[in-house]
Short mmCIF file of C-alpha atoms in Angstrom, two decimals:
data_model
loop_
_atom_site.label_atom_id
_atom_site.label_comp_id
_atom_site.label_asym_id
_atom_site.label_seq_id
_atom_site.Cartn_x
_atom_site.Cartn_y
_atom_site.Cartn_z
CA LYS A 756 31.80 53.90 -34.08
CA THR A 757 28.89 53.40 -36.46
CA GLU A 758 27.80 50.01 -37.62
CA HIS A 759 27.22 49.39 -41.21
CA PRO A 760 23.50 48.74 -42.02
CA GLN A 761 24.48 45.50 -43.78
CA ALA A 762 26.28 44.21 -40.65
CA THR A 763 23.28 45.08 -38.48
CA LYS A 764 21.01 43.18 -40.87
CA LYS A 765 23.31 40.12 -40.78
CA SER A 766 23.47 40.13 -36.98
CA SER A 767 19.67 40.39 -36.70
CA ASN A 768 19.32 37.51 -39.19
CA ASN A 769 21.76 35.44 -37.11
CA MET A 770 19.77 36.21 -33.95
CA SER A 771 16.55 35.27 -35.73
CA ALA A 772 18.08 32.01 -36.96
CA ASN A 773 19.41 31.24 -33.48
CA SER A 774 16.03 31.86 -31.85
CA HIS A 775 14.41 29.70 -34.52
CA LEU A 776 16.90 26.90 -33.71
CA ILE A 777 16.21 27.25 -29.99
CA VAL A 778 12.45 27.00 -30.57
CA SER A 779 12.99 24.03 -32.87
CA ASP A 780 15.20 22.33 -30.26
CA LYS A 781 12.55 22.90 -27.59
CA MET A 782 9.87 21.40 -29.83
CA MET A 783 12.06 18.37 -30.51
CA ALA A 784 12.72 17.96 -26.78
CA GLU A 785 8.98 18.11 -26.05
CA GLU A 786 8.32 15.54 -28.78
CA LYS A 787 10.98 13.26 -27.29
CA LYS A 788 9.39 13.62 -23.85
CA ARG A 789 5.97 12.70 -25.28
CA GLU A 790 7.47 9.65 -27.01
CA ILE A 791 9.19 8.53 -23.80
CA VAL A 792 6.00 8.95 -21.77
CA LYS A 793 4.04 7.02 -24.41
CA ASN A 794 6.57 4.16 -24.33
CA VAL A 795 6.59 4.09 -20.53
CA MET A 796 2.78 3.99 -20.45
CA MET A 797 2.72 1.09 -22.92
CA GLU A 798 5.36 -0.81 -20.95
CA THR A 799 3.52 -0.07 -17.72
CA ALA A 800 0.27 -1.41 -19.19
CA PHE A 801 2.05 -4.60 -20.29
CA PHE A 802 3.65 -4.96 -16.86
CA LEU A 803 0.36 -4.34 -15.02
CA LYS A 804 -1.44 -6.89 -17.19
CA HIS A 805 1.21 -9.44 -16.28
CA VAL A 806 0.90 -8.58 -12.57
CA ALA A 807 -2.91 -8.79 -12.81
CA SER A 808 -2.65 -12.41 -13.93
CA PHE A 809 -1.31 -13.30 -10.46
CA LEU A 810 -3.93 -11.43 -8.40
CA ASP A 811 -7.11 -12.72 -6.83
CA ALA A 812 -10.53 -11.21 -7.50
CA GLN A 813 -10.55 -8.90 -4.47
CA SER A 814 -7.11 -7.51 -5.31
CA LEU A 815 -8.12 -6.89 -8.94
CA CYS A 816 -11.13 -4.91 -7.79
CA GLN A 817 -9.00 -2.89 -5.37
CA CYS A 818 -6.57 -2.06 -8.20
CA LEU A 819 -9.42 -0.34 -10.05
CA SER A 820 -9.57 2.30 -7.33
CA VAL A 821 -5.82 3.07 -7.24
CA CYS A 822 -5.95 5.81 -9.88
CA LYS A 823 -8.03 6.96 -12.85
CA ASN A 824 -5.35 5.84 -15.29
CA TRP A 825 -5.53 2.23 -14.08
CA ALA A 826 -9.33 2.28 -14.17
CA THR A 827 -9.53 3.70 -17.69
CA GLN A 828 -6.90 1.35 -19.15
CA ASN A 829 -9.17 -1.63 -18.45
CA ILE A 830 -6.20 -3.71 -17.37
CA PHE A 831 -7.92 -5.07 -14.29
CA GLN A 832 -11.21 -5.76 -16.09
CA ASN A 833 -9.56 -7.78 -18.83
CA ASN A 834 -11.82 -10.66 -19.91
CA GLU A 835 -8.95 -13.13 -20.18
CA THR A 836 -7.80 -12.44 -16.63
CA TRP A 837 -11.30 -12.87 -15.21
CA LEU A 838 -11.92 -16.02 -17.25
CA ASP A 839 -8.71 -17.52 -15.86
CA LEU A 840 -9.89 -16.67 -12.34
CA CYS A 841 -13.26 -18.31 -13.02
CA VAL A 842 -11.64 -21.49 -14.28
CA LYS A 843 -9.19 -21.64 -11.37
CA ARG A 844 -11.91 -21.20 -8.75
CA PHE A 845 -14.95 -22.94 -10.25
CA GLY A 846 -13.49 -25.39 -12.78
CA ALA A 847 -13.67 -25.33 -16.57
CA SER A 848 -16.85 -27.40 -16.93
CA SER A 849 -18.79 -25.25 -14.43
CA VAL A 850 -17.65 -22.09 -16.19
CA ARG A 851 -18.71 -23.49 -19.60
CA LYS A 852 -22.13 -24.40 -18.22
CA TRP A 853 -22.59 -20.94 -16.71
CA GLU A 854 -21.32 -19.24 -19.89
CA VAL A 855 -24.01 -21.02 -21.93
CA ASP A 856 -26.64 -19.84 -19.45
CA GLU A 857 -25.16 -16.32 -19.52
CA ASP A 858 -25.22 -16.23 -23.33
CA GLU A 859 -28.93 -16.96 -23.31
CA GLU A 860 -29.57 -14.21 -20.75
CA ASP A 861 -27.27 -11.71 -22.49
CA GLU A 862 -29.39 -11.56 -25.64
CA ALA A 863 -31.45 -8.79 -24.03
CA ASN A 864 -28.61 -7.10 -22.10
CA LYS A 865 -25.57 -6.68 -24.40
CA ILE A 866 -23.81 -3.70 -22.76
CA ARG A 867 -21.11 -4.97 -20.38
CA THR A 868 -17.58 -3.81 -19.72
CA SER A 869 -16.32 -7.17 -18.50
CA PRO A 870 -18.66 -10.13 -19.01
CA ASN A 871 -16.26 -12.57 -17.36
CA LYS A 872 -15.96 -10.36 -14.29
CA ASP A 873 -19.76 -10.36 -14.04
CA LEU A 874 -19.75 -14.14 -14.52
CA TYR A 875 -17.21 -14.53 -11.71
CA CYS A 876 -19.28 -12.35 -9.39
CA ARG A 877 -22.50 -14.28 -10.09
CA MET A 878 -20.80 -17.66 -9.66
CA ALA A 879 -19.19 -16.52 -6.40
CA GLU A 880 -22.53 -15.17 -5.19
CA GLN A 881 -24.14 -18.57 -5.82
CA ASN A 882 -21.15 -20.29 -4.18
CA VAL A 883 -20.65 -22.62 -7.16
CA LYS A 884 -18.49 -25.62 -6.40
CA PRO A 885 -16.08 -27.05 -9.00
CA TYR A 886 -17.55 -29.98 -10.87
CA CYS A 887 -15.98 -33.36 -10.13
CA SER A 888 -16.59 -36.11 -12.69
CA LEU A 889 -16.04 -38.76 -10.03
CA GLU A 890 -18.52 -37.30 -7.60
CA GLY A 891 -21.42 -39.68 -7.06
CA SER A 892 -19.89 -42.58 -8.97
CA ILE A 893 -17.69 -43.87 -6.17
CA PRO A 894 -19.57 -46.14 -3.76
CA LEU A 895 -18.72 -45.26 -0.19
CA GLY A 896 -19.18 -47.75 2.59
CA GLY A 897 -20.97 -51.08 2.32
CA SER A 898 -17.76 -53.07 1.99
CA THR A 899 -16.69 -55.77 4.43
CA LEU A 900 -13.30 -56.89 5.59
CA ASP A 901 -13.23 -60.67 5.86
CA GLY A 902 -11.21 -62.22 8.63
CA LEU A 903 -11.28 -59.35 11.06
#
């Protein structure tokens, strides 16, 4: 049985088209995988940022050493997160006062990855107490109880 040259040409064209479709399908599958991974990474970053808002300073610092991906995403060095921690621990007025002092010092040293993290560390190092507007204005003692 001899095959006609035209039939052989058609079958080789079909095989070529099929292999081209297989390669195209593989490329589309790889592209879908990349898209899925990208979406998962974005969702993970959003989720981790939300989780970071509930952590204390020590836990945030420990999260930086979990993996390179977490450290490079800057999720746990987010300025907003560290500013919230500063306000919760030291009070808004103390943080404002220290920020003004920091701004004056930062004129010379502008390169910082997380200024609010540095602010938190310096305030914690100095053991800053939250400011109380009533402190010092309430007279203690010196009153008498008549009739006792």
